[in-house]
Coordinates of C-alpha atoms and ligand atoms in Angstrom, one line a residue:
X694 CA -33.0 -33.6 -20.6
X695 CA -31.8 -32.1 -23.8
X696 CA -34.2 -32.2 -26.7
X697 CA -33.2 -32.6 -30.3
X698 CA -33.6 -28.9 -30.9
X699 CA -31.1 -26.0 -30.9
X700 CA -32.4 -24.7 -27.7
X701 CA -32.5 -26.0 -24.2
X702 CA -34.7 -24.7 -21.5
X703 CA -32.9 -23.4 -18.5
X704 CA -35.8 -21.6 -17.0
X705 CA -35.7 -23.5 -13.8
X706 CA -33.2 -20.9 -12.6
X707 CA -35.1 -18.5 -10.3
X708 CA -33.7 -15.3 -11.6
X709 CA -33.8 -15.9 -15.3
X710 CA -36.0 -17.3 -17.9
X711 CA -34.1 -18.0 -21.1
X712 CA -33.1 -20.7 -23.5
X713 CA -29.6 -21.7 -24.3
X714 CA -28.0 -22.7 -27.6
X715 CA -26.3 -26.0 -27.9
X716 CA -23.8 -27.6 -30.2
X717 CA -25.5 -29.3 -33.1
X718 CA -23.5 -32.5 -32.6
X719 CA -20.8 -34.2 -30.5
X720 CA -18.4 -33.7 -33.4
X721 CA -19.3 -30.0 -33.5
X722 CA -18.4 -29.6 -29.8
X723 CA -15.1 -31.6 -30.1
X724 CA -14.0 -29.5 -33.1
X725 CA -14.8 -26.3 -31.3
X726 CA -13.1 -27.3 -28.1
X727 CA -10.1 -28.7 -29.9
X728 CA -10.0 -25.5 -31.8
X729 CA -9.8 -23.6 -28.5
X730 CA -7.0 -25.8 -27.3
X731 CA -5.0 -25.8 -30.5
X732 CA -3.5 -22.4 -31.0
X733 CA -0.4 -20.3 -30.8
X734 CA 0.4 -22.4 -27.8
X735 CA 0.9 -25.5 -30.0
X736 CA 2.5 -24.1 -33.1
X737 CA 4.4 -21.1 -31.7
X738 CA 5.1 -21.7 -28.0
X739 CA 5.4 -25.5 -27.7
X740 CA 8.2 -25.9 -30.3
X741 CA 10.2 -23.0 -29.0
X742 CA 10.0 -23.9 -25.3
X743 CA 10.8 -27.5 -26.2
X744 CA 13.9 -26.1 -28.0
X745 CA 14.9 -24.0 -25.0
X746 CA 14.4 -26.8 -22.5
X747 CA 16.3 -29.4 -24.4
X748 CA 13.8 -31.7 -26.3
X749 CA 12.7 -35.2 -25.4
X750 CA 12.9 -35.1 -21.7
X751 CA 10.8 -31.9 -21.6
X752 CA 8.3 -33.5 -24.0
X753 CA 7.9 -36.4 -21.6
X754 CA 7.3 -34.2 -18.6
X755 CA 4.8 -32.2 -20.7
X756 CA 2.9 -35.4 -21.6
X757 CA 2.8 -36.3 -17.9
X758 CA 1.5 -32.8 -17.1
X759 CA -1.3 -33.2 -19.7
X760 CA -2.3 -36.4 -18.1
X761 CA -2.1 -35.5 -14.4
X762 CA -3.0 -31.9 -14.5
X763 CA -4.6 -31.1 -17.8
X764 CA -7.0 -34.0 -18.3
X765 CA -8.6 -34.0 -14.8
X766 CA -9.0 -30.2 -14.9
X767 CA -10.6 -30.4 -18.3
X768 CA -13.0 -33.0 -17.0
X769 CA -13.7 -30.7 -14.0
X770 CA -14.4 -27.7 -16.2
X771 CA -16.7 -29.6 -18.6
X772 CA -18.6 -31.1 -15.7
X773 CA -19.1 -27.6 -14.2
X774 CA -20.2 -26.1 -17.5
X775 CA -22.5 -28.9 -18.6
X776 CA -24.2 -29.2 -15.2
X777 CA -24.7 -25.5 -14.7
X778 CA -25.6 -24.5 -18.3
X779 CA -24.1 -21.1 -17.4
X780 CA -21.2 -18.8 -18.1
X781 CA -18.3 -19.2 -15.6
X782 CA -19.5 -16.7 -13.1
X783 CA -23.1 -18.0 -13.1
X784 CA -21.9 -21.6 -13.1
X785 CA -20.3 -21.4 -9.7
X786 CA -23.4 -19.8 -8.3
X787 CA -25.7 -22.3 -9.8
X788 CA -23.7 -25.3 -8.5
X789 CA -23.1 -23.8 -5.1
X790 CA -25.4 -20.9 -4.2
X791 CA -26.2 -17.4 -5.3
X792 CA -23.6 -15.0 -4.2
X793 CA -21.2 -17.9 -3.5
X794 CA -17.6 -16.8 -3.0
X795 CA -16.5 -19.4 -5.5
X796 CA -17.8 -17.1 -8.3
X797 CA -14.5 -15.3 -7.9
X798 CA -13.0 -18.2 -9.9
X799 CA -15.5 -17.3 -12.7
X800 CA -14.7 -13.6 -12.4
X801 CA -11.0 -14.4 -12.7
X802 CA -11.8 -16.4 -15.8
X803 CA -13.7 -13.6 -17.5
X804 CA -10.8 -11.2 -16.7
X805 CA -8.3 -13.7 -18.0
X806 CA -10.2 -14.1 -21.3
X807 CA -10.2 -10.3 -21.6
X808 CA -6.4 -9.9 -20.9
X809 CA -5.2 -12.9 -22.8
X810 CA -7.2 -12.1 -26.0
X811 CA -5.8 -8.6 -26.0
X812 CA -2.2 -9.7 -26.5
X813 CA -3.1 -13.0 -28.3
X814 CA -4.6 -11.0 -31.0
X815 CA -1.4 -9.0 -31.5
X816 CA 0.7 -12.2 -32.0
X817 CA -2.1 -13.6 -34.2
X818 CA -2.0 -10.4 -36.2
X819 CA 1.7 -11.0 -36.9
X820 CA 0.9 -14.5 -38.2
X821 CA -1.7 -13.0 -40.5
X822 CA 0.8 -10.4 -41.7
X823 CA 3.3 -13.2 -42.4
X824 CA 0.9 -15.0 -44.8
X825 CA 1.3 -11.9 -47.0
X826 CA 5.0 -11.6 -46.4
X827 CA 5.3 -15.3 -47.3
X828 CA 3.2 -14.8 -50.5
X829 CA 5.6 -12.0 -51.6
X830 CA 8.5 -14.3 -50.7
X831 CA 11.3 -14.0 -48.2
X832 CA 14.4 -12.6 -49.8
X833 CA 17.8 -11.2 -48.8
X834 CA 20.4 -12.2 -46.3
X835 CA 19.5 -14.0 -43.1
X836 CA 19.9 -10.7 -41.2
X837 CA 17.6 -8.9 -43.5
X838 CA 14.9 -11.6 -43.3
X839 CA 15.1 -11.7 -39.6
X840 CA 15.0 -7.9 -39.5
X841 CA 11.6 -7.9 -41.2
X842 CA 10.1 -9.2 -37.9
X843 CA 11.6 -6.3 -35.9
X844 CA 10.2 -3.9 -38.5
X845 CA 6.7 -5.3 -38.2
X846 CA 6.7 -5.5 -34.5
X847 CA 8.5 -2.2 -34.1
X848 CA 6.0 -0.3 -36.3
X849 CA 2.9 0.6 -34.3
X850 CA 1.0 1.3 -37.5
X851 CA 1.5 -2.2 -39.0
X852 CA 1.1 -4.0 -35.7
X853 CA -2.1 -2.1 -35.0
X854 CA -3.4 -2.7 -38.5
X855 CA -3.0 -6.5 -38.2
X856 CA -4.3 -6.6 -34.7
X857 CA -7.4 -4.6 -35.9
X858 CA -8.0 -7.1 -38.8
X859 CA -7.6 -10.1 -36.5
X860 CA -9.9 -8.8 -33.8
X861 CA -12.5 -8.0 -36.5
X862 CA -12.4 -11.6 -37.7
X863 CA -12.8 -12.9 -34.1
X864 CA -15.7 -10.6 -33.3
X865 CA -17.3 -11.4 -36.7
X866 CA -17.3 -15.2 -35.9
X867 CA -18.5 -14.9 -32.3
X868 CA -21.4 -12.6 -33.3
X869 CA -22.7 -15.5 -35.4
X870 CA -23.4 -17.5 -32.1
X871 CA -22.6 -21.0 -31.0
X872 CA -23.9 -22.9 -34.0
X873 CA -23.6 -20.5 -36.9
X874 CA -20.4 -18.8 -35.7
X875 CA -18.1 -20.8 -33.5
X876 CA -19.2 -24.3 -34.5
X877 CA -19.5 -23.6 -38.2
X878 CA -16.0 -21.9 -38.4
X879 CA -14.4 -24.6 -36.2
X880 CA -15.7 -27.2 -38.7
X881 CA -13.8 -25.3 -41.5
X882 CA -10.7 -24.2 -39.7
X883 CA -9.8 -27.5 -37.8
X884 CA -9.8 -29.9 -40.8
X885 CA -7.9 -27.3 -42.9
X886 CA -5.4 -26.9 -40.1
X887 CA -4.9 -30.7 -39.8
X888 CA -4.4 -31.1 -43.6
X889 CA -1.9 -28.3 -43.8
X890 CA 0.0 -29.5 -40.8
X891 CA 0.1 -33.1 -42.0
X892 CA 1.4 -31.9 -45.3
X893 CA 4.2 -29.8 -43.6
X894 CA 5.2 -32.7 -41.3
X895 CA 5.3 -35.1 -44.2
X896 CA 7.5 -32.6 -46.1
X897 CA 9.8 -32.1 -43.1
X898 CA 10.2 -35.8 -42.4
X899 CA 10.6 -37.1 -45.9
X900 CA 11.9 -34.3 -48.0
X901 CA 14.4 -32.7 -45.8
X902 CA 17.6 -34.0 -44.2
X903 CA 16.4 -33.1 -40.7
X904 CA 13.6 -35.6 -40.2
X905 CA 15.5 -38.2 -38.2
X906 CA 17.2 -35.6 -36.1
X907 CA 13.8 -34.0 -35.3
X908 CA 12.3 -37.3 -34.3
X909 CA 15.3 -38.1 -32.0
X910 CA 15.2 -34.5 -30.6
X911 CA 11.6 -34.8 -29.6
X912 CA 11.3 -38.4 -28.6
X913 CA 14.7 -39.4 -27.3
X914 CA 14.8 -38.0 -23.8
X915 CA 18.1 -36.8 -22.4
X916 CA 17.4 -36.2 -18.7
X917 CA 20.6 -34.4 -18.2
X918 CA 19.2 -31.5 -20.1
X919 CA 16.1 -31.3 -18.0
X920 CA 16.0 -28.6 -15.3
X921 CA 13.5 -28.0 -12.5
X922 CA 12.5 -24.9 -14.4
X923 CA 11.8 -27.0 -17.5
X924 CA 9.5 -29.2 -15.4
X925 CA 7.5 -26.3 -14.0
X926 CA 7.3 -24.7 -17.4
X927 CA 5.9 -27.9 -18.9
X928 CA 3.3 -27.9 -16.2
X929 CA 2.4 -24.3 -16.8
X930 CA 2.2 -24.8 -20.5
X931 CA -0.3 -27.7 -20.0
X932 CA -2.8 -25.1 -18.8
X933 CA -2.3 -22.7 -21.5
X934 CA -2.3 -25.2 -24.3
X935 CA -5.5 -26.9 -23.2
X936 CA -7.3 -23.6 -22.5
X937 CA -7.7 -24.4 -18.9
X938 CA -8.0 -22.3 -15.7
X939 CA -10.1 -19.5 -17.1
X940 CA -13.5 -21.1 -17.8
X941 CA -13.2 -21.6 -21.6
X942 CA -14.1 -25.2 -21.1
X943 CA -16.8 -24.3 -18.6
X944 CA -18.3 -22.0 -21.2
X945 CA -18.0 -24.5 -24.1
X946 CA -19.2 -27.3 -21.7
X947 CA -22.3 -25.1 -20.9
X948 CA -23.4 -25.5 -24.6
X949 CA -23.3 -29.3 -24.3
X950 CA -26.4 -31.3 -24.0
X951 CA -26.9 -33.4 -20.9
X952 CA -26.2 -36.7 -22.6
X953 CA -22.7 -35.7 -23.6
X954 CA -19.8 -38.0 -22.8
X955 CA -17.5 -35.8 -20.9
X956 CA -14.6 -38.1 -20.1
X957 CA -14.3 -39.5 -23.6
X958 CA -14.5 -36.0 -25.0
X959 CA -11.9 -34.6 -22.7
X960 CA -9.5 -37.4 -23.6
X961 CA -10.1 -36.8 -27.3
X962 CA -9.5 -33.1 -27.0
X963 CA -6.3 -33.5 -24.9
X964 CA -5.0 -36.2 -27.3
X965 CA -5.7 -34.1 -30.4
X966 CA -4.1 -31.0 -28.8
X967 CA -0.9 -33.0 -27.9
X968 CA -0.8 -34.7 -31.3
X969 CA -0.9 -31.3 -33.1
X970 CA 1.8 -29.9 -30.9
X971 CA 4.1 -32.9 -31.6
X972 CA 3.3 -32.7 -35.3
X973 CA 4.2 -29.0 -35.3
X974 CA 7.4 -29.8 -33.5
X975 CA 8.3 -32.4 -36.1
X976 CA 7.5 -30.1 -39.0
X977 CA 9.5 -27.2 -37.5
X978 CA 12.5 -29.0 -36.2
X979 CA 13.0 -31.1 -39.4
X980 CA 13.4 -27.8 -41.2
X981 CA 15.6 -26.3 -38.5
X982 CA 17.9 -29.3 -38.3
X983 CA 18.1 -29.7 -42.1
X984 CA 19.8 -26.3 -42.2
X985 CA 22.0 -27.1 -39.3
X986 CA 20.4 -24.4 -37.1
X987 CA 19.9 -24.3 -33.3
X988 CA 16.6 -25.4 -31.9
X989 CA 16.8 -23.2 -28.8
X990 CA 16.5 -19.7 -30.1
X991 CA 13.4 -18.9 -28.2
X992 CA 10.3 -16.9 -29.2
X993 CA 11.8 -15.8 -32.5
X994 CA 11.9 -19.4 -33.8
X995 CA 8.8 -19.1 -35.9
X996 CA 8.9 -15.4 -37.0
X997 CA 12.7 -15.1 -37.4
X998 CA 14.4 -18.4 -37.9
X999 CA 11.9 -20.2 -40.1
X1000 CA 11.5 -17.3 -42.6
X1001 CA 15.2 -17.6 -43.3
X1002 CA 14.7 -21.3 -44.2
X1003 CA 11.5 -20.4 -46.1
X1004 CA 13.6 -18.3 -48.4
X1005 CA 15.0 -21.6 -49.6
X1006 CA 11.9 -23.8 -49.5
X1007 CA 9.6 -21.2 -51.3
X1008 CA 6.0 -20.2 -51.0
X1009 CA 4.6 -23.7 -51.2
X1010 CA 5.8 -24.4 -47.7
X1011 CA 5.8 -20.9 -46.1
X1012 CA 2.3 -19.7 -47.1
X1013 CA 0.5 -22.8 -45.7
X1014 CA 2.6 -22.6 -42.6
X1015 CA 1.5 -19.1 -41.7
X1016 CA -2.1 -20.0 -42.7
X1017 CA -1.8 -22.8 -40.2
X1018 CA -0.7 -20.5 -37.5
X1019 CA -3.5 -18.0 -38.2
X1020 CA -6.2 -20.7 -38.3
X1021 CA -5.0 -22.1 -35.1
X1022 CA -5.0 -18.7 -33.5
X1023 CA -8.4 -17.8 -34.7
X1024 CA -10.1 -20.9 -33.4
X1025 CA -8.6 -20.1 -30.0
X1026 CA -9.3 -16.4 -30.0
X1027 CA -13.1 -17.0 -30.6
X1028 CA -13.2 -19.1 -27.4
X1029 CA -11.4 -16.4 -25.4
X1030 CA -14.0 -13.9 -26.6
X1031 CA -16.9 -16.3 -26.0
X1032 CA -16.0 -16.6 -22.3
X1033 CA -16.3 -12.8 -21.9
X1034 CA -19.4 -12.5 -24.1
X1035 CA -21.2 -15.4 -22.4
X1036 CA -20.9 -13.6 -19.1
X1037 CA -22.6 -10.4 -20.4
X1038 CA -25.3 -12.3 -22.2
X1039 CA -26.2 -14.6 -19.3
X1040 CA -25.7 -12.3 -16.3
X1041 CA -26.3 -8.9 -17.7
X1042 CA -29.0 -9.8 -20.2
X1043 CA -27.1 -8.2 -23.1
X1044 CA -27.8 -9.3 -26.7
X1045 CA -25.0 -11.3 -28.3
X1046 CA -24.2 -8.7 -30.9
X1047 CA -24.0 -5.9 -28.3
X1048 CA -21.8 -8.0 -26.0
X1049 CA -19.5 -8.9 -28.9
X1050 CA -19.2 -5.4 -30.2
X1051 CA -18.6 -3.7 -26.9
X1052 CA -16.3 -6.3 -25.4
X1053 CA -14.5 -6.8 -28.6
X1054 CA -13.8 -3.1 -28.8
X1055 CA -12.6 -2.9 -25.2
X1056 CA -10.3 -5.9 -25.6
X1057 CA -9.1 -4.4 -28.9
X1058 CA -8.2 -1.1 -27.1
X1059 CA -6.3 -3.0 -24.4
X1060 CA -4.5 -4.8 -27.1
X1061 CA -3.2 -1.5 -28.5
X1062 CA -1.0 -1.3 -25.5
X1063 CA 0.6 -4.6 -26.4
X1064 CA 0.8 -3.8 -30.0
X1065 CA 2.9 -0.7 -29.3
X1066 CA 5.1 -2.3 -26.6
X1067 CA 5.9 -5.6 -28.1
X1068 CA 9.2 -4.4 -29.6
X1069 CA 10.9 -5.3 -26.4
X1070 CA 10.2 -9.0 -27.2
X1071 CA 12.5 -8.7 -30.2
X1072 CA 15.4 -7.5 -28.0
X1073 CA 14.7 -10.3 -25.5
X1074 CA 13.8 -7.9 -22.8
X1075 CA 10.8 -9.6 -21.1
X1076 CA 10.8 -7.5 -18.0
X1077 CA 9.1 -4.5 -19.3
X1078 CA 6.2 -3.5 -21.6
X1079 CA 2.6 -4.3 -21.5
X1080 CA 2.8 -7.2 -23.9
X1081 CA 5.2 -9.1 -21.6
X1082 CA 3.3 -8.0 -18.5
X1083 CA 0.0 -9.3 -19.7
X1084 CA 1.5 -12.5 -21.1
X1085 CA 3.5 -13.2 -17.9
X1086 CA 0.7 -12.3 -15.5
X1087 CA -2.0 -14.3 -17.2
X1088 CA 0.1 -17.4 -17.9
X1089 CA 1.9 -17.5 -14.5
X1090 CA -0.8 -16.3 -12.1
X1091 CA -4.3 -15.9 -13.5
X1092 CA -4.7 -19.3 -15.3
X1093 CA -3.0 -21.4 -12.5
X1094 CA -5.0 -19.6 -9.7
X1095 CA -8.2 -20.1 -11.7
X1096 CA -7.3 -23.7 -12.3
X1097 CA -6.6 -24.3 -8.6
X1098 CA -9.9 -22.8 -7.6
X1099 CA -11.8 -24.9 -10.2
X1100 CA -10.2 -28.2 -9.1
X1101 CA -10.7 -27.4 -5.4
X1102 CA -14.3 -26.5 -6.1
X1103 CA -15.2 -29.7 -7.9
X1104 CA -13.2 -32.0 -5.7
X1105 CA -14.1 -30.6 -2.3
X1106 CA -17.3 -28.5 -2.7
X1107 CA -19.5 -30.2 -5.2
X1108 CA -17.9 -33.6 -4.7
X1109 CA -21.2 -35.4 -4.0
X1110 CA -22.5 -34.2 -7.3
X1111 CA -19.6 -35.5 -9.3
X1112 CA -21.1 -38.9 -9.3
X1113 CA -20.0 -41.8 -11.3
X1114 CA -23.0 -41.0 -13.6
X1115 CA -21.0 -38.1 -15.1
X1116 CA -18.5 -40.6 -16.2
X1117 CA -21.0 -42.9 -18.0
X1118 CA -19.3 -45.8 -19.5
X1119 CA -15.9 -44.4 -18.3
X1120 CA -16.9 -45.2 -14.7
X1121 CA -13.7 -46.9 -14.0
X1122 CA -11.9 -43.6 -14.4
X1123 CA -14.1 -42.0 -11.8
X1124 CA -12.2 -42.8 -8.7
X1125 CA -8.8 -42.1 -10.3
X1126 CA -10.0 -38.7 -11.5
X1127 CA -11.6 -37.6 -8.2
X1128 CA -8.4 -38.6 -6.3
X1129 CA -6.2 -36.8 -8.7
X1130 CA -8.4 -33.7 -8.5
X1131 CA -8.3 -33.8 -4.8
X1132 CA -4.7 -34.3 -4.1
X1133 CA -2.3 -34.4 -7.1
X1134 CA -3.6 -31.6 -9.4
X1135 CA -3.8 -29.0 -6.6
X1136 CA -0.3 -29.6 -5.6
X1137 CA 1.0 -29.5 -9.1
X1138 CA -0.9 -26.3 -9.7
X1139 CA 0.4 -24.8 -6.5
X1140 CA 3.9 -25.5 -7.7
X1141 CA 3.2 -23.7 -10.9
X1142 CA 2.0 -20.7 -9.0
X1143 CA 5.0 -20.7 -6.6
X1144 CA 7.2 -21.0 -9.7
X1145 CA 5.6 -17.9 -11.2
X1146 CA 6.4 -16.1 -8.0
X1147 CA 10.0 -17.4 -8.2
X1148 CA 9.6 -19.0 -4.8
X1149 CA 10.7 -22.5 -5.5
X1150 CA 13.9 -23.0 -3.5
X1151 CA 15.6 -25.5 -5.8
X1152 CA 15.1 -23.6 -9.0
X1153 CA 17.7 -21.0 -10.0
X1154 CA 15.9 -17.9 -11.2
X1155 CA 18.7 -16.5 -13.4
X1156 CA 17.9 -12.7 -13.2
Ligands
PFF390 N1 -5.0 -23.0 -25.9 C1 -4.7 -21.8 -26.6 C2 -3.3 -22.0 -27.3 O1 -2.7 -23.1 -27.0 O2 -2.9 -21.2 -28.0 C3 -4.7 -20.5 -25.8 C4 -5.9 -20.3 -25.0 C5 -7.2 -20.3 -25.6 C6 -5.8 -20.2 -23.6 C7 -8.3 -20.2 -24.8 C8 -6.9 -20.1 -22.8 C9 -8.1 -20.1 -23.4 F1 -9.2 -20.0 -22.7

C-alpha cells in the first residue's frame, strides 16, 4: 500500500531492490498525463485532418473512437502500469512472468518512444521558431509569408538549431525526475496552455466573422463528406492523440499510488484531451473562415495558412498561439522520453541523469535525419524522406500493434487480475470495459493496422 511519502517500496520483486517515485497528488498525475495526451496531435494534426476529412461527421467518428478504443485502452495501460510499478518492458514480465513473450509489447513501446520523439522534436522546433517569427511579425504577401515555412524547413541549419533547443528543454525537464521535473512542469504548462487556448477561442468566436461557421463546420455533421478512409484515420488518430499503444500511460501509471482511481482519471484525461482538440479547432477555423479560406489545406494549415491571417491580427494573437503549440508539444515530448528513460533506469540500473543524457542524445541524433529531410513535407511528397517514414511507420504500425498487444494482454491474459476492485466506485463500468477490450477494441485496432497496410478492400487508396 502506498505510503504518504515520495517513495514506494517495490523490493518484493526478486531481481531488484529499489524504491519508486510517485506523483505528489492525483492532480499532479492528471496534469502530467493530460500533458502527454495534449500535444501537436491536438493543435496541429486534429484541426488539419478534420479539415481534410470534411468536418462534423469526422469529429463525430473521432469522438466515438475515443470512447470505444481510446478510453478502454487507456484504462488498460493505467492498470498495467499501476499494478506492475514498472517500465513497459518490466511491467509485462511482472504481470505475466519473467521472460514472458508479452514483453515484446513493452519493447515496441520503448522503440516507439524513441522514434516518435525524434521527429516530434523537429516539428516542435518549428513551433518554437514560430514564436520568434511571430514576435517579429508576419509581413509581406501571402506567398512570401507561406514561403517562410519552406525556408525554415528547407534549411538544415535552422531546423537543426530549433530541434537542438527543443530536445535540450525536453531532456532538462526529464532529468529533474517525476516530481521535480515532469509533474512540476506539467503544473505550469497545462494551466498556461488552457488559458491561452481559451483566450484564442474566445477571440475567434466573438471577435471574428468566422465563429458561427466554425461551430457549424465542427458540430454539424454532413455524412456525405465522410469516407471510409476518414473513419479509419479518426480511429488511428485516437491512439496518437491519447498517447496510447506505446506504454506512455503504462509508464505514467507506474508512478501512481495503489489507491488511485484509474477509471475516473482515464475519463478525465480523455475528456480534457478531446476538449482541447475541439477548442483548438474552434479557434483555428474561426480565423480561417473569417478570411474566407479553405479548411482542407492539410499539414500546412498551422505553419502556412495561419501566419497569413496573423499578419492581419497581429502579435497579440500569433505569439500566444505558437506558445500554445510549443507548450503542448513539450508536455508530450517529456512523456515520450520518460518511456525510454524508465526502461534504462528500471531494467538496466542506470541513473536517471545518465539515461536522460545518453538516450536524449541518441534520439536527437536520429532526429537530425528528420530535420534534414522534412522539406518533402512542404511539397506534399509524403512518400520519401525519413521524416515521413518515421511518422508514417510509428502512427500506422507501431502504435496500433502495440495497442493491440496491450488490449489482448489485459483482456485475455491477466483477465482474472482485472477485478472489479480496479474500478473502485466505477464498478458498473467494469463489465462494459472488459467486454469492449475483449472484442470491440481489438477489431477496431486491427482495422487501423489493415488500413495502414492499405489492405481494406472498400477504401480507395489513391496513389
Ligand atoms: N499525444 C501526443 C499528441 O497528441 O501530440 C503525442 C504522443 C505523446 C503520442 C506521447 C504518444 C506518446 F506516448
